[in-house]
Amino acid sequence: MIPDEVVEEVRARADIVEVVGEFVTDLKKSGKDYKAKCPFHEDRTPSFYVVPAKGFYKCFGCGESGDAFTFVMKKMGLEFVEAVKYVGSRCGVDVQEVRRQDPEQDPMRPLLEANAFARDWFTSQLWESAAGTRARAYLERRGVDREVADRFGLGYAPEDWRGLRGAAAVHGIGDEVLLEVGLLTTSERSPEPYDRFRDRIIFPIETLPGRVVAFGGRVLDGGVKGAPKYLNSPETPLYHKGEVLYGLSSARHAIRREGGVLVVEGYMDVVSAVSAGLDHVVATLGTAMTAEHARLLKRYTTQVFLLFDSDLAGQKATFRAGDVLLTEGLHPSVVTLPPGEDPDSVAQREGSDGLARYIEQALDIVDRKLQILEERDFFASIDGVRRALDGLLPTVRAAADPALRDIYASKVAERTGVRPQTIQDELRKAEAAPGRSADPPARRPDPRQRAGRGTVPRVGIPALGPERQLLLLLVKDRSWIDRAAELIGAADFVEPTYRVIFEALVEDPELQAAPDGLDLAATAALEALLGSDEELGHGGRVFEDSVARIRRKSLARRISGLRQDLLEAHEGPEAEEAREELQHLEDERKALGEDPATASRNLLKLSRGGKETSDG
């Protein structure tokens, strides 16, 4: 069998239009949906519809209907497990089977049922009991309305030592189960089990499929003196806090739509941000960022904004989290809040506009480190520079993206006055130390090297990121700049630093030094490109390869964003405009094909208003 959470992940990621489109060649856009002649019966006129917003298809002629899994099961004669694997392989999810268990023998089932019961009981105590009056007033004062509270399943644990225990017993849920999931606890003074959560706002903690695996509780204003502000479920067979991000199950679509995620520390930070209108927020549940957290985020974005508390502990947690994110291939930025503030307090005082202003001023994590070191006067002495370097190099080394690592190394060299070669030597020494591999982080395999694409590498194309590869070509051979400007724009670049350099080169093709006003990061990167002695080989191949890869990635980002927008869009001129734009982008992506030379020719044709070709 396949775990439910894996099935749900495949279902969430699958594009039913693409799945169906592999078999139904006449699938055409019709308003917000797609239609074609039915593949399941002889259909004279199109009666088969695919509804991407809801992830299903239906034929109004023969009545066939279902989701992406149903379609491939019926079309290919697959069982459900094989269908999930097939769809998963097309949307980047590794689907592994586990041994099937009898539901009655599943050891996790009673634990999940106990948590589900507790969530419903806590919710009813908040909204339906007299005891919940204080809790409802507290949420109202904090600006949390019923809609937001229901979104997160908020509840209330009354000031009763055995309220939940007694209610659960009536429904046949025994103490041993409640103890195992951490809803009951014991003490030396009271060996008889009692409710762990009392007189607290309750925050259910869910995994991605929406299953409750744990709870967090916050004291109300004026609560028991000396009681901890937050109380959390212990680690249990269901719950490992280093593998769960609070709010991700409800925020994942907004994260895709916004192209980034805000990471905060606590439950209330998330709820307050959502109440203020920011939906793409998750929390680390009071624990340090883990590699598993980073991998969860990477399913939806690579841009991460860290909004931890502004005190010293929050600052340390920020930089530890940043290094973990970099190691997993994400790009962290730091949002700096006023002294003594956290996201919750800022949202309460300044609302979404105020919080958004701080987010807009976010700095790349290395820029923020350099800023702090500058403020603390580390660069005023030799000893300070040495200590600053010791603090900066681990972050440079953590960057899995080779281009980003080079940018970081250039920035550090620029600010410390240490030669770039010395920085690289320091990095290599650290990587070669015991317990570390001397090899740089592994690159993803080139799609051209996968099965069905051939196995002979293209001669003369170095293993560089396409953005840096193109810029390196442009500074070495300026004759390519005008043609590059015809085919792509600065908005097609992911890395902001490279975007700025591309704009500068288009504006001044003879540029030999950083122009006035160019920021430090872009200046360092431009100087590294100008001073590079790397050989690129065949310029035409490098150009075609770089431009095609940049444009494909840009189209994929824009298509993904528009699809998410349409999932939640209401009917009207804006929705129709988005559909037209999506169709245009899909057509352009189809025209590019896989061959770089074909992509370059078709891009040029499209840029001049010509008709695209589908097969090159």
Coordinates of C-alpha atoms in Angstrom, one line a residue:
M1 CA 0.0 0.0 0.0
I2 CA 1.0 3.7 -0.4
P3 CA 0.8 5.9 2.7
D4 CA -2.2 8.3 2.6
E5 CA 0.1 11.3 3.0
V6 CA 2.0 10.3 -0.2
V7 CA -1.2 9.8 -2.1
E8 CA -2.4 13.3 -1.0
E9 CA 1.0 14.8 -2.0
V10 CA 0.7 13.3 -5.5
R11 CA -2.9 14.4 -5.8
A12 CA -1.9 18.0 -4.8
R13 CA 1.0 18.2 -7.2
A14 CA -0.6 16.5 -10.2
D15 CA -1.7 18.6 -13.1
I16 CA -4.7 16.7 -14.5
V17 CA -4.6 18.7 -17.7
E18 CA -1.1 17.3 -18.4
V19 CA -2.0 13.8 -17.3
V20 CA -5.1 13.7 -19.6
G21 CA -3.3 15.6 -22.4
E22 CA -0.8 12.7 -22.8
F23 CA -3.6 10.5 -24.1
V24 CA -6.2 13.0 -25.4
T25 CA -4.5 15.0 -28.2
D26 CA -7.4 17.2 -29.1
L27 CA -7.8 18.6 -25.6
K28 CA -8.5 22.3 -26.0
K29 CA -9.1 25.2 -23.6
S30 CA -12.8 26.2 -23.2
G31 CA -13.2 29.1 -20.8
K32 CA -11.7 28.0 -17.5
D33 CA -11.9 24.3 -18.4
Y34 CA -10.7 22.0 -21.2
K35 CA -12.8 19.9 -23.5
A36 CA -12.2 17.1 -26.1
K37 CA -13.9 14.1 -27.7
C38 CA -14.2 11.5 -25.0
P39 CA -11.5 8.8 -25.0
F40 CA -13.8 6.3 -23.5
H41 CA -16.6 6.1 -26.1
E42 CA -17.1 7.1 -29.7
D43 CA -17.8 10.8 -29.5
R44 CA -18.9 12.8 -32.5
T45 CA -18.7 16.2 -30.7
P46 CA -16.6 17.1 -27.7
S47 CA -18.5 16.1 -24.5
F48 CA -15.4 15.3 -22.4
Y49 CA -14.4 18.0 -19.9
V50 CA -11.4 18.5 -17.7
V51 CA -11.8 20.9 -14.7
P52 CA -8.3 21.8 -13.5
A53 CA -9.5 24.0 -10.6
K54 CA -11.2 20.9 -9.0
G55 CA -8.8 18.2 -10.4
F56 CA -11.3 16.0 -12.1
Y57 CA -12.8 15.1 -15.5
K58 CA -16.3 14.2 -16.7
C59 CA -17.8 13.1 -19.9
F60 CA -21.4 14.3 -20.3
G61 CA -22.0 11.6 -23.0
C62 CA -21.0 8.4 -21.3
G63 CA -20.9 9.5 -17.7
E64 CA -17.2 8.6 -17.1
S65 CA -15.6 10.8 -14.4
G66 CA -12.9 10.9 -11.8
D67 CA -9.5 12.3 -10.9
A68 CA -6.0 11.9 -12.4
F69 CA -5.6 8.5 -10.7
T70 CA -9.0 7.3 -12.1
F71 CA -8.1 8.4 -15.6
V72 CA -4.9 6.5 -15.9
M73 CA -6.4 3.4 -14.2
K74 CA -9.2 3.3 -16.8
K75 CA -7.0 4.4 -19.7
M76 CA -4.1 2.2 -19.0
G77 CA -5.7 -0.7 -17.1
L78 CA -3.7 0.0 -13.9
E79 CA -4.5 -0.8 -10.3
F80 CA -4.7 2.1 -7.9
V81 CA -1.1 1.7 -6.6
E82 CA 0.3 1.6 -10.1
A83 CA -1.7 4.7 -11.1
V84 CA -0.4 6.7 -8.1
K85 CA 3.1 5.7 -9.0
Y86 CA 2.6 6.6 -12.7
V87 CA 1.2 10.1 -11.8
G88 CA 3.8 10.6 -9.1
S89 CA 6.6 9.9 -11.6
R90 CA 5.3 12.8 -13.7
C91 CA 5.1 15.4 -10.9
G92 CA 8.3 14.6 -9.1
V93 CA 7.1 12.5 -6.2
D94 CA 8.9 9.3 -5.3
V95 CA 6.2 6.9 -4.5
Q96 CA 7.2 3.9 -2.3
E97 CA 4.9 1.1 -1.1
V98 CA 4.7 -0.1 2.5
R99 CA 3.4 -3.4 3.8
R100 CA -0.4 -3.4 4.0
Q101 CA -1.9 -3.7 7.4
D102 CA -5.4 -4.6 8.5
P103 CA -7.0 -1.3 9.6
E104 CA -8.1 -2.9 12.8
Q105 CA -4.5 -3.9 13.5
D106 CA -3.0 -0.5 12.5
P107 CA -1.3 0.7 15.7
M108 CA -1.6 4.3 14.6
R109 CA -5.3 4.2 14.0
P110 CA -6.5 4.6 17.7
L111 CA -3.9 7.4 18.2
L112 CA -5.2 9.3 15.3
E113 CA -8.8 8.8 16.3
A114 CA -8.0 10.0 19.9
N115 CA -6.5 13.2 18.5
A116 CA -9.4 13.8 16.1
F117 CA -11.8 13.4 19.0
A118 CA -9.7 15.8 21.1
R119 CA -9.7 18.4 18.4
D120 CA -13.5 18.3 18.1
W121 CA -13.9 18.4 21.8
F122 CA -11.6 21.4 22.3
T123 CA -13.4 23.2 19.4
S124 CA -16.8 22.6 21.0
Q125 CA -15.5 23.9 24.4
L126 CA -14.3 27.1 22.7
W127 CA -17.5 28.0 20.8
E128 CA -20.3 26.2 22.6
S129 CA -19.5 26.2 26.3
A130 CA -19.8 29.0 28.9
A131 CA -16.2 28.1 30.0
G132 CA -15.0 29.2 26.5
T133 CA -16.2 32.8 27.0
R134 CA -12.8 34.1 28.2
A135 CA -11.1 32.3 25.4
R136 CA -13.4 33.8 22.7
A137 CA -12.8 37.2 24.2
Y138 CA -9.1 36.7 24.1
L139 CA -9.1 35.7 20.4
E140 CA -11.3 38.8 19.6
R141 CA -8.8 41.1 21.4
R142 CA -6.0 39.5 19.3
G143 CA -7.9 40.1 16.1
V144 CA -8.6 36.5 15.4
D145 CA -12.1 36.1 13.9
R146 CA -14.1 32.9 13.6
E147 CA -13.0 32.3 10.0
V148 CA -9.3 32.2 10.9
A149 CA -10.0 30.2 14.0
D150 CA -11.9 27.6 12.0
R151 CA -9.1 27.5 9.4
F152 CA -6.6 26.4 12.1
G153 CA -9.2 24.4 14.1
L154 CA -8.5 26.4 17.2
G155 CA -10.1 25.2 20.5
Y156 CA -10.1 25.7 24.2
A157 CA -9.0 23.4 27.0
P158 CA -11.1 24.3 30.1
E159 CA -9.7 24.7 33.6
D160 CA -10.6 21.2 34.5
W161 CA -8.1 18.5 35.5
R162 CA -10.2 15.6 34.0
G163 CA -12.5 17.2 31.5
L164 CA -11.1 15.7 28.3
R165 CA -10.4 12.4 30.1
G166 CA -14.0 12.0 31.1
A167 CA -15.4 13.0 27.7
A168 CA -13.0 10.5 26.0
A169 CA -14.0 7.7 28.3
V170 CA -17.6 8.1 27.4
H171 CA -16.6 7.5 23.8
G172 CA -14.5 4.4 24.6
I173 CA -11.1 6.1 24.4
G174 CA -9.0 4.8 27.2
D175 CA -6.3 6.4 29.4
E176 CA -3.5 4.4 27.8
V177 CA -4.2 5.8 24.3
L178 CA -4.6 9.4 25.7
L179 CA -1.3 9.0 27.6
E180 CA 0.5 7.7 24.4
V181 CA -0.5 10.7 22.4
G182 CA 0.3 13.1 25.2
L183 CA -3.2 14.4 26.0
L184 CA -3.0 13.0 29.5
T185 CA 0.0 13.1 31.8
T186 CA 0.9 12.1 35.3
S187 CA 3.2 13.3 38.1
E188 CA 4.8 12.1 41.3
R189 CA 2.2 13.9 43.3
S190 CA -0.7 12.6 41.1
P191 CA 0.0 9.2 39.6
E192 CA -3.6 9.1 38.4
P193 CA -3.7 10.5 34.8
Y194 CA -5.0 14.1 34.3
D195 CA -5.5 16.5 31.3
R196 CA -2.2 17.9 30.1
F197 CA -3.8 21.1 28.6
R198 CA -5.9 23.2 31.0
D199 CA -7.2 26.8 30.6
R200 CA -5.4 27.3 27.3
I201 CA -6.1 28.2 23.7
I202 CA -5.5 24.9 21.7
F203 CA -3.7 24.8 18.4
P204 CA -4.0 21.4 16.6
I205 CA -0.9 20.4 14.7
E206 CA -1.5 18.7 11.4
T207 CA 0.5 16.9 8.8
L208 CA 0.1 17.7 5.2
P209 CA -2.9 15.3 4.6
G210 CA -4.6 17.2 7.4
R211 CA -4.3 14.6 10.2
V212 CA -3.9 15.9 13.7
V213 CA -0.7 14.5 15.2
A214 CA -0.2 16.8 18.2
F215 CA -1.4 20.0 20.0
G216 CA 0.0 23.2 21.3
G217 CA -1.6 25.3 24.1
R218 CA -1.2 28.9 25.0
V219 CA -2.2 30.4 28.3
L220 CA -4.8 33.1 28.4
D221 CA -4.0 36.6 29.7
G222 CA -4.0 36.5 33.4
G223 CA -3.5 32.7 33.4
V224 CA -2.0 30.6 36.2
K225 CA 1.0 32.4 37.6
G226 CA 4.3 30.6 36.9
A227 CA 2.7 28.5 34.2
P228 CA 4.7 28.3 30.9
K229 CA 3.3 30.5 28.2
Y230 CA 3.2 27.7 25.7
L231 CA 2.8 24.0 26.4
N232 CA 3.2 21.4 23.6
S233 CA 2.5 17.7 23.1
P234 CA 5.6 15.5 23.7
E235 CA 7.2 13.5 21.0
T236 CA 4.9 10.5 20.3
P237 CA 4.7 7.7 17.7
L238 CA 2.7 10.1 15.6
Y239 CA 4.6 13.3 16.3
H240 CA 8.2 14.3 15.6
K241 CA 8.5 18.0 15.8
G242 CA 11.5 18.2 13.6
E243 CA 9.4 16.8 10.7
V244 CA 6.3 19.0 11.0
L245 CA 5.7 22.7 10.1
Y246 CA 2.7 24.3 11.8
G247 CA 0.3 25.8 9.2
L248 CA 1.9 24.1 6.1
S249 CA -1.2 22.1 5.3
S250 CA -3.3 25.3 4.9
A251 CA -0.5 27.5 3.5
R252 CA 1.0 25.4 0.8
H253 CA -1.2 26.8 -2.1
A254 CA -0.5 30.4 -1.0
I255 CA 3.2 29.6 -0.8
R256 CA 3.2 28.5 -4.4
R257 CA 1.2 31.5 -5.5
E258 CA 3.4 34.0 -3.7
G259 CA 6.6 32.3 -4.8
G260 CA 8.0 32.3 -1.2
V261 CA 7.3 31.4 2.4
L262 CA 7.5 33.3 5.7
V263 CA 8.9 31.2 8.5
V264 CA 8.1 32.2 12.1
E265 CA 8.6 30.6 15.5
G266 CA 5.2 30.2 17.1
Y267 CA 1.6 29.3 16.6
M268 CA 0.3 32.7 17.4
D269 CA 2.8 34.3 15.0
V270 CA 1.2 32.3 12.2
V271 CA -2.4 32.9 13.3
S272 CA -1.7 36.7 13.7
A273 CA 0.0 36.9 10.3
V274 CA -3.0 35.1 8.6
S275 CA -5.4 37.4 10.4
A276 CA -3.5 40.3 9.0
G277 CA -3.9 39.0 5.5
L278 CA -0.6 37.1 4.9
D279 CA -1.4 33.5 4.1
H280 CA 2.0 32.0 3.2
V281 CA 3.2 31.6 6.7
V282 CA 4.5 28.5 8.7
A283 CA 6.2 28.0 12.1
T284 CA 8.9 25.6 13.3
L285 CA 7.0 24.7 16.5
G286 CA 9.6 26.1 18.8
T287 CA 12.4 23.9 17.6
A288 CA 15.4 24.6 15.4
M289 CA 15.1 24.4 11.6
T290 CA 15.8 20.8 10.5
A291 CA 16.8 19.4 7.1
E292 CA 13.4 17.7 7.0
H293 CA 11.7 21.1 7.5
A294 CA 13.7 22.5 4.6
R295 CA 12.8 19.6 2.3
L296 CA 9.1 20.1 3.2
L297 CA 9.4 23.8 2.1
K298 CA 11.3 22.9 -1.0
R299 CA 8.3 21.1 -2.4
Y300 CA 6.6 24.5 -2.8
T301 CA 9.3 27.2 -3.1
T302 CA 13.0 28.0 -2.7
Q303 CA 12.6 31.5 -1.4
V304 CA 12.4 31.6 2.4
F305 CA 11.9 34.7 4.6
L306 CA 12.9 34.2 8.2
L307 CA 10.9 36.2 10.7
F308 CA 12.2 35.1 14.1
D309 CA 12.2 37.2 17.3
S310 CA 14.5 40.2 17.3
D311 CA 16.4 39.3 20.4
L312 CA 19.8 37.6 20.5
A313 CA 18.3 34.1 20.8
G314 CA 16.1 34.8 17.7
Q315 CA 19.1 36.1 15.8
K316 CA 21.1 33.0 16.5
A317 CA 18.2 30.8 15.5
T318 CA 17.8 32.8 12.3
F319 CA 21.4 32.1 11.2
R320 CA 21.3 28.5 12.2
A321 CA 18.1 28.1 10.2
G322 CA 19.7 29.9 7.2
D323 CA 22.6 27.5 7.0
V324 CA 20.2 24.5 7.1
L325 CA 18.1 26.0 4.3
L326 CA 21.2 26.8 2.1
T327 CA 22.4 23.2 2.5
E328 CA 19.1 21.9 1.1
G329 CA 19.3 24.3 -1.9
L330 CA 16.9 27.0 -0.6
H331 CA 17.6 30.7 -0.6
P332 CA 17.0 32.3 2.8
S333 CA 16.5 36.0 3.5
V334 CA 16.2 37.7 6.9
V335 CA 13.4 40.0 8.0
T336 CA 14.6 42.3 10.7
L337 CA 11.9 43.5 13.2
P338 CA 12.2 46.3 15.7
P339 CA 13.9 45.5 19.0
G340 CA 11.7 43.6 21.4
E341 CA 9.1 42.7 18.7
D342 CA 8.0 39.5 17.1
P343 CA 5.8 38.8 14.1
D344 CA 2.7 38.6 16.3
S345 CA 3.3 41.9 18.0
V346 CA 4.0 43.7 14.8
A347 CA 0.9 42.3 13.1
Q348 CA -1.1 43.4 16.1
R349 CA 0.2 46.9 16.1
E350 CA 0.9 47.6 12.4
G351 CA -1.3 45.2 10.6
S352 CA -0.5 43.5 7.3
D353 CA 0.9 46.7 5.7
G354 CA 3.4 47.2 8.5
L355 CA 4.5 43.6 8.5
A356 CA 4.7 43.7 4.7
R357 CA 7.1 46.7 4.9
Y358 CA 9.5 44.8 7.0
I359 CA 9.3 41.8 4.6
E360 CA 10.1 44.0 1.6
Q361 CA 13.3 45.2 3.4
A362 CA 14.5 41.6 3.9
L363 CA 18.2 41.0 3.3
D364 CA 19.9 37.9 1.9
I365 CA 21.3 36.0 4.9
V366 CA 25.0 36.8 4.1
D367 CA 24.1 40.5 3.6
R368 CA 22.4 40.5 7.0
K369 CA 25.5 38.9 8.6
L370 CA 27.7 41.5 7.0
Q371 CA 25.4 44.3 8.2
I372 CA 25.5 43.0 11.8
L373 CA 29.3 42.6 11.7
E374 CA 29.6 46.2 10.4
E375 CA 27.3 47.5 13.1
R376 CA 29.5 45.8 15.7
D377 CA 32.7 47.2 14.2
F378 CA 34.3 43.8 13.5
F379 CA 36.0 45.2 10.4
A380 CA 37.9 47.8 12.3
S381 CA 40.7 45.5 13.4
I382 CA 42.6 42.5 12.1
D383 CA 41.4 40.3 15.0
G384 CA 37.8 41.4 14.2
V385 CA 38.1 40.5 10.6
R386 CA 39.5 37.1 11.4
R387 CA 36.6 36.4 13.8
A388 CA 34.1 37.8 11.2
L389 CA 35.5 35.5 8.6
D390 CA 35.1 32.5 11.0
G391 CA 31.4 33.4 11.3
L392 CA 30.8 34.0 7.6
L393 CA 32.5 31.0 6.0
P394 CA 30.1 28.3 7.4
T395 CA 27.2 30.1 5.7
V396 CA 29.2 30.4 2.4
R397 CA 30.1 26.7 2.6
A398 CA 26.5 25.8 3.3
A399 CA 25.2 27.1 0.0
A400 CA 24.4 24.0 -2.2
D401 CA 23.9 26.3 -5.2
P402 CA 27.4 26.7 -6.8
A403 CA 26.5 30.1 -8.3
L404 CA 25.2 31.4 -5.0
R405 CA 28.3 30.1 -3.2
D406 CA 30.5 32.0 -5.6
I407 CA 28.5 35.2 -5.0
Y408 CA 28.8 34.8 -1.3
A409 CA 32.5 34.1 -1.5
S410 CA 32.9 37.3 -3.6
K411 CA 30.9 39.4 -1.1
V412 CA 33.0 38.1 1.8
A413 CA 36.2 38.8 0.0
E414 CA 35.1 42.3 -1.0
R415 CA 34.1 43.2 2.6
T416 CA 36.9 41.6 4.5
G417 CA 39.7 42.4 2.1
V418 CA 40.8 38.8 2.0
R419 CA 41.7 37.6 -1.5
P420 CA 39.0 35.5 -3.2
Q421 CA 41.5 32.6 -3.8
T422 CA 42.2 32.6 0.0
I423 CA 38.4 32.3 0.7
Q424 CA 38.2 29.4 -1.7
D425 CA 41.2 27.7 -0.1
E426 CA 39.5 28.1 3.3
L427 CA 36.3 26.5 2.0
R428 CA 38.2 23.6 0.5
K429 CA 40.1 23.0 3.7
A430 CA 36.9 22.9 5.7
E431 CA 35.3 20.5 3.3
A432 CA 38.3 18.2 3.3
A433 CA 38.3 18.1 7.1
P434 CA 37.4 14.7 8.8
G435 CA 33.7 14.1 8.6
R436 CA 33.2 16.2 5.6
S437 CA 33.4 15.4 1.9
A438 CA 35.9 17.4 -0.2
D439 CA 33.5 17.3 -3.1
P440 CA 31.1 20.2 -3.6
P441 CA 27.4 19.5 -3.2
A442 CA 26.0 17.2 -5.9
R443 CA 24.3 18.8 -8.8
R444 CA 21.0 17.5 -10.2
P445 CA 21.5 15.5 -13.3
D446 CA 21.1 17.3 -16.5
P447 CA 17.7 16.4 -18.0
R448 CA 19.4 15.7 -21.3
Q449 CA 21.3 12.8 -19.6
R450 CA 18.2 11.0 -18.4
A451 CA 16.8 7.9 -20.2
G452 CA 15.4 8.7 -23.6
R453 CA 17.4 11.9 -24.0
G454 CA 20.7 10.4 -25.1
T455 CA 23.9 9.8 -23.0
V456 CA 26.5 11.8 -24.8
P457 CA 27.3 15.2 -23.1
R458 CA 27.4 18.3 -25.2
V459 CA 31.0 19.3 -25.8
G460 CA 32.0 22.7 -24.5
I461 CA 29.0 23.4 -22.2
P462 CA 30.4 23.7 -18.7
A463 CA 28.3 22.6 -15.7
L464 CA 27.3 26.1 -14.6
G465 CA 23.9 27.5 -13.7
P466 CA 22.3 28.8 -16.9
E467 CA 22.1 32.4 -15.7
R468 CA 25.8 32.7 -14.7
Q469 CA 26.7 30.7 -17.9
L470 CA 24.9 33.3 -20.1
L471 CA 26.3 36.3 -18.3
L472 CA 29.8 34.9 -18.5
L473 CA 29.4 34.5 -22.2
L474 CA 28.0 38.1 -22.5
V475 CA 31.0 39.7 -20.8
K476 CA 33.5 37.6 -22.8
D477 CA 31.7 38.2 -26.2
R478 CA 29.6 41.4 -26.2
S479 CA 28.2 40.5 -29.7
W480 CA 25.7 38.2 -28.0
I481 CA 24.1 40.9 -25.8
D482 CA 21.7 42.4 -28.3
R483 CA 20.4 38.9 -29.3
A484 CA 20.0 37.9 -25.7
A485 CA 17.9 41.0 -25.1
E486 CA 15.6 40.0 -28.0
L487 CA 15.0 36.6 -26.5
I488 CA 14.7 37.1 -22.8
G489 CA 14.2 39.8 -20.3
A490 CA 15.6 40.6 -16.8
A491 CA 12.4 39.2 -15.3
D492 CA 13.4 35.7 -16.6
F493 CA 16.3 35.6 -14.1
V494 CA 15.7 34.0 -10.7
E495 CA 18.8 35.4 -9.0
P496 CA 18.3 39.1 -8.3
T497 CA 22.0 39.8 -8.5
Y498 CA 22.2 38.3 -12.0
R499 CA 19.1 40.1 -13.0
V500 CA 20.7 43.5 -12.2
I501 CA 23.9 42.6 -14.1
F502 CA 21.9 41.6 -17.2
E503 CA 20.0 44.9 -17.1
A504 CA 23.3 46.8 -16.8
L505 CA 24.9 44.9 -19.7
V506 CA 21.8 45.5 -22.0
E507 CA 21.9 49.2 -21.1
D508 CA 25.6 49.5 -21.7
P509 CA 27.1 46.6 -23.8
E510 CA 30.6 48.0 -23.4
L511 CA 30.4 47.9 -19.6
Q512 CA 33.9 47.1 -18.1
A513 CA 33.2 48.1 -14.4
A514 CA 30.3 48.3 -12.0
P515 CA 28.2 51.4 -12.8
D516 CA 27.3 53.9 -10.1
G517 CA 24.5 52.8 -7.9
L518 CA 25.0 49.0 -8.4
D519 CA 24.7 47.3 -5.0
L520 CA 27.5 45.5 -3.3
A521 CA 26.3 42.0 -4.2
A522 CA 25.9 42.8 -7.9
T523 CA 29.2 44.6 -8.0
A524 CA 31.1 41.6 -6.5
A525 CA 29.4 39.2 -8.9
L526 CA 30.1 41.4 -12.0
E527 CA 33.7 41.8 -11.0
A528 CA 34.0 38.0 -10.6
L529 CA 32.5 37.5 -14.1
L530 CA 34.8 40.1 -15.6
G531 CA 37.9 38.6 -14.0
S532 CA 37.0 35.0 -14.7
D533 CA 39.4 32.9 -16.8
E534 CA 36.9 30.1 -17.4
E535 CA 36.7 28.7 -20.9
L536 CA 33.2 28.3 -22.4
G537 CA 34.0 26.6 -25.7
H538 CA 31.5 27.0 -28.6
G539 CA 29.8 30.3 -28.0
G540 CA 26.7 29.5 -30.1
R541 CA 26.0 26.3 -28.2
V542 CA 26.5 28.0 -24.8
F543 CA 24.1 30.8 -25.9
E544 CA 21.4 28.5 -27.1
D545 CA 21.7 26.2 -24.1
S546 CA 21.6 29.1 -21.5
V547 CA 18.8 31.0 -23.1
A548 CA 16.6 27.9 -23.5
R549 CA 17.1 26.8 -19.9
I550 CA 16.5 30.3 -18.5
R551 CA 13.3 30.8 -20.5
R552 CA 11.9 27.3 -19.7
K553 CA 12.4 27.9 -16.0
S554 CA 10.8 31.3 -16.3
L555 CA 7.8 29.9 -18.1
A556 CA 7.4 27.1 -15.6
R557 CA 7.4 29.6 -12.7
R558 CA 4.8 31.8 -14.4
I559 CA 2.6 28.9 -15.5
S560 CA 2.7 27.4 -12.0
G561 CA 1.7 30.8 -10.5
L562 CA -1.2 31.3 -12.9
R563 CA -2.5 27.8 -12.3
Q564 CA -2.6 28.4 -8.6
D565 CA -4.3 31.8 -9.1
L566 CA -7.0 30.2 -11.3
L567 CA -7.6 27.5 -8.7
E568 CA -8.9 30.3 -6.3
A569 CA -10.0 32.9 -8.8
H570 CA -13.6 34.0 -9.2
E571 CA -15.2 34.4 -12.5
G572 CA -14.7 37.8 -14.2
P573 CA -12.4 39.8 -16.6
E574 CA -9.3 39.1 -14.4
A575 CA -9.9 35.4 -14.4
E576 CA -10.4 35.3 -18.2
E577 CA -7.3 37.4 -18.7
A578 CA -5.3 35.0 -16.6
R579 CA -6.6 32.0 -18.6
E580 CA -5.6 33.7 -21.9
E581 CA -2.2 34.4 -20.5
L582 CA -1.8 30.8 -19.3
Q583 CA -2.7 29.5 -22.7
H584 CA -0.2 31.8 -24.3
L585 CA 2.6 30.6 -21.9
E586 CA 1.6 27.0 -22.5
D587 CA 1.9 27.5 -26.3
E588 CA 5.3 29.2 -25.9
R589 CA 6.5 26.3 -23.7
K590 CA 5.4 23.8 -26.3
A591 CA 7.1 25.8 -29.0
L592 CA 10.4 25.7 -27.2
G593 CA 10.7 21.9 -27.3
E594 CA 13.8 20.2 -25.8
D595 CA 16.5 21.1 -28.3
P596 CA 18.3 24.3 -27.4
A597 CA 18.8 25.3 -31.0
T598 CA 15.1 24.9 -31.8
A599 CA 14.2 26.8 -28.6
S600 CA 16.5 29.7 -29.6
R601 CA 15.0 29.9 -33.2
N602 CA 11.4 29.7 -31.9
L603 CA 12.0 32.2 -29.2
L604 CA 13.4 34.6 -31.8
K605 CA 10.3 34.0 -34.0
L606 CA 8.0 34.6 -31.1
S607 CA 9.8 37.8 -30.1
R608 CA 9.2 39.1 -33.6
G609 CA 5.6 38.2 -33.7
G610 CA 6.0 35.1 -35.9
K611 CA 4.1 31.9 -35.5
E612 CA 5.6 29.3 -33.2
T613 CA 6.4 25.8 -34.4
S614 CA 5.4 22.8 -32.3
D615 CA 8.0 20.3 -33.3
G616 CA 11.0 22.5 -34.2

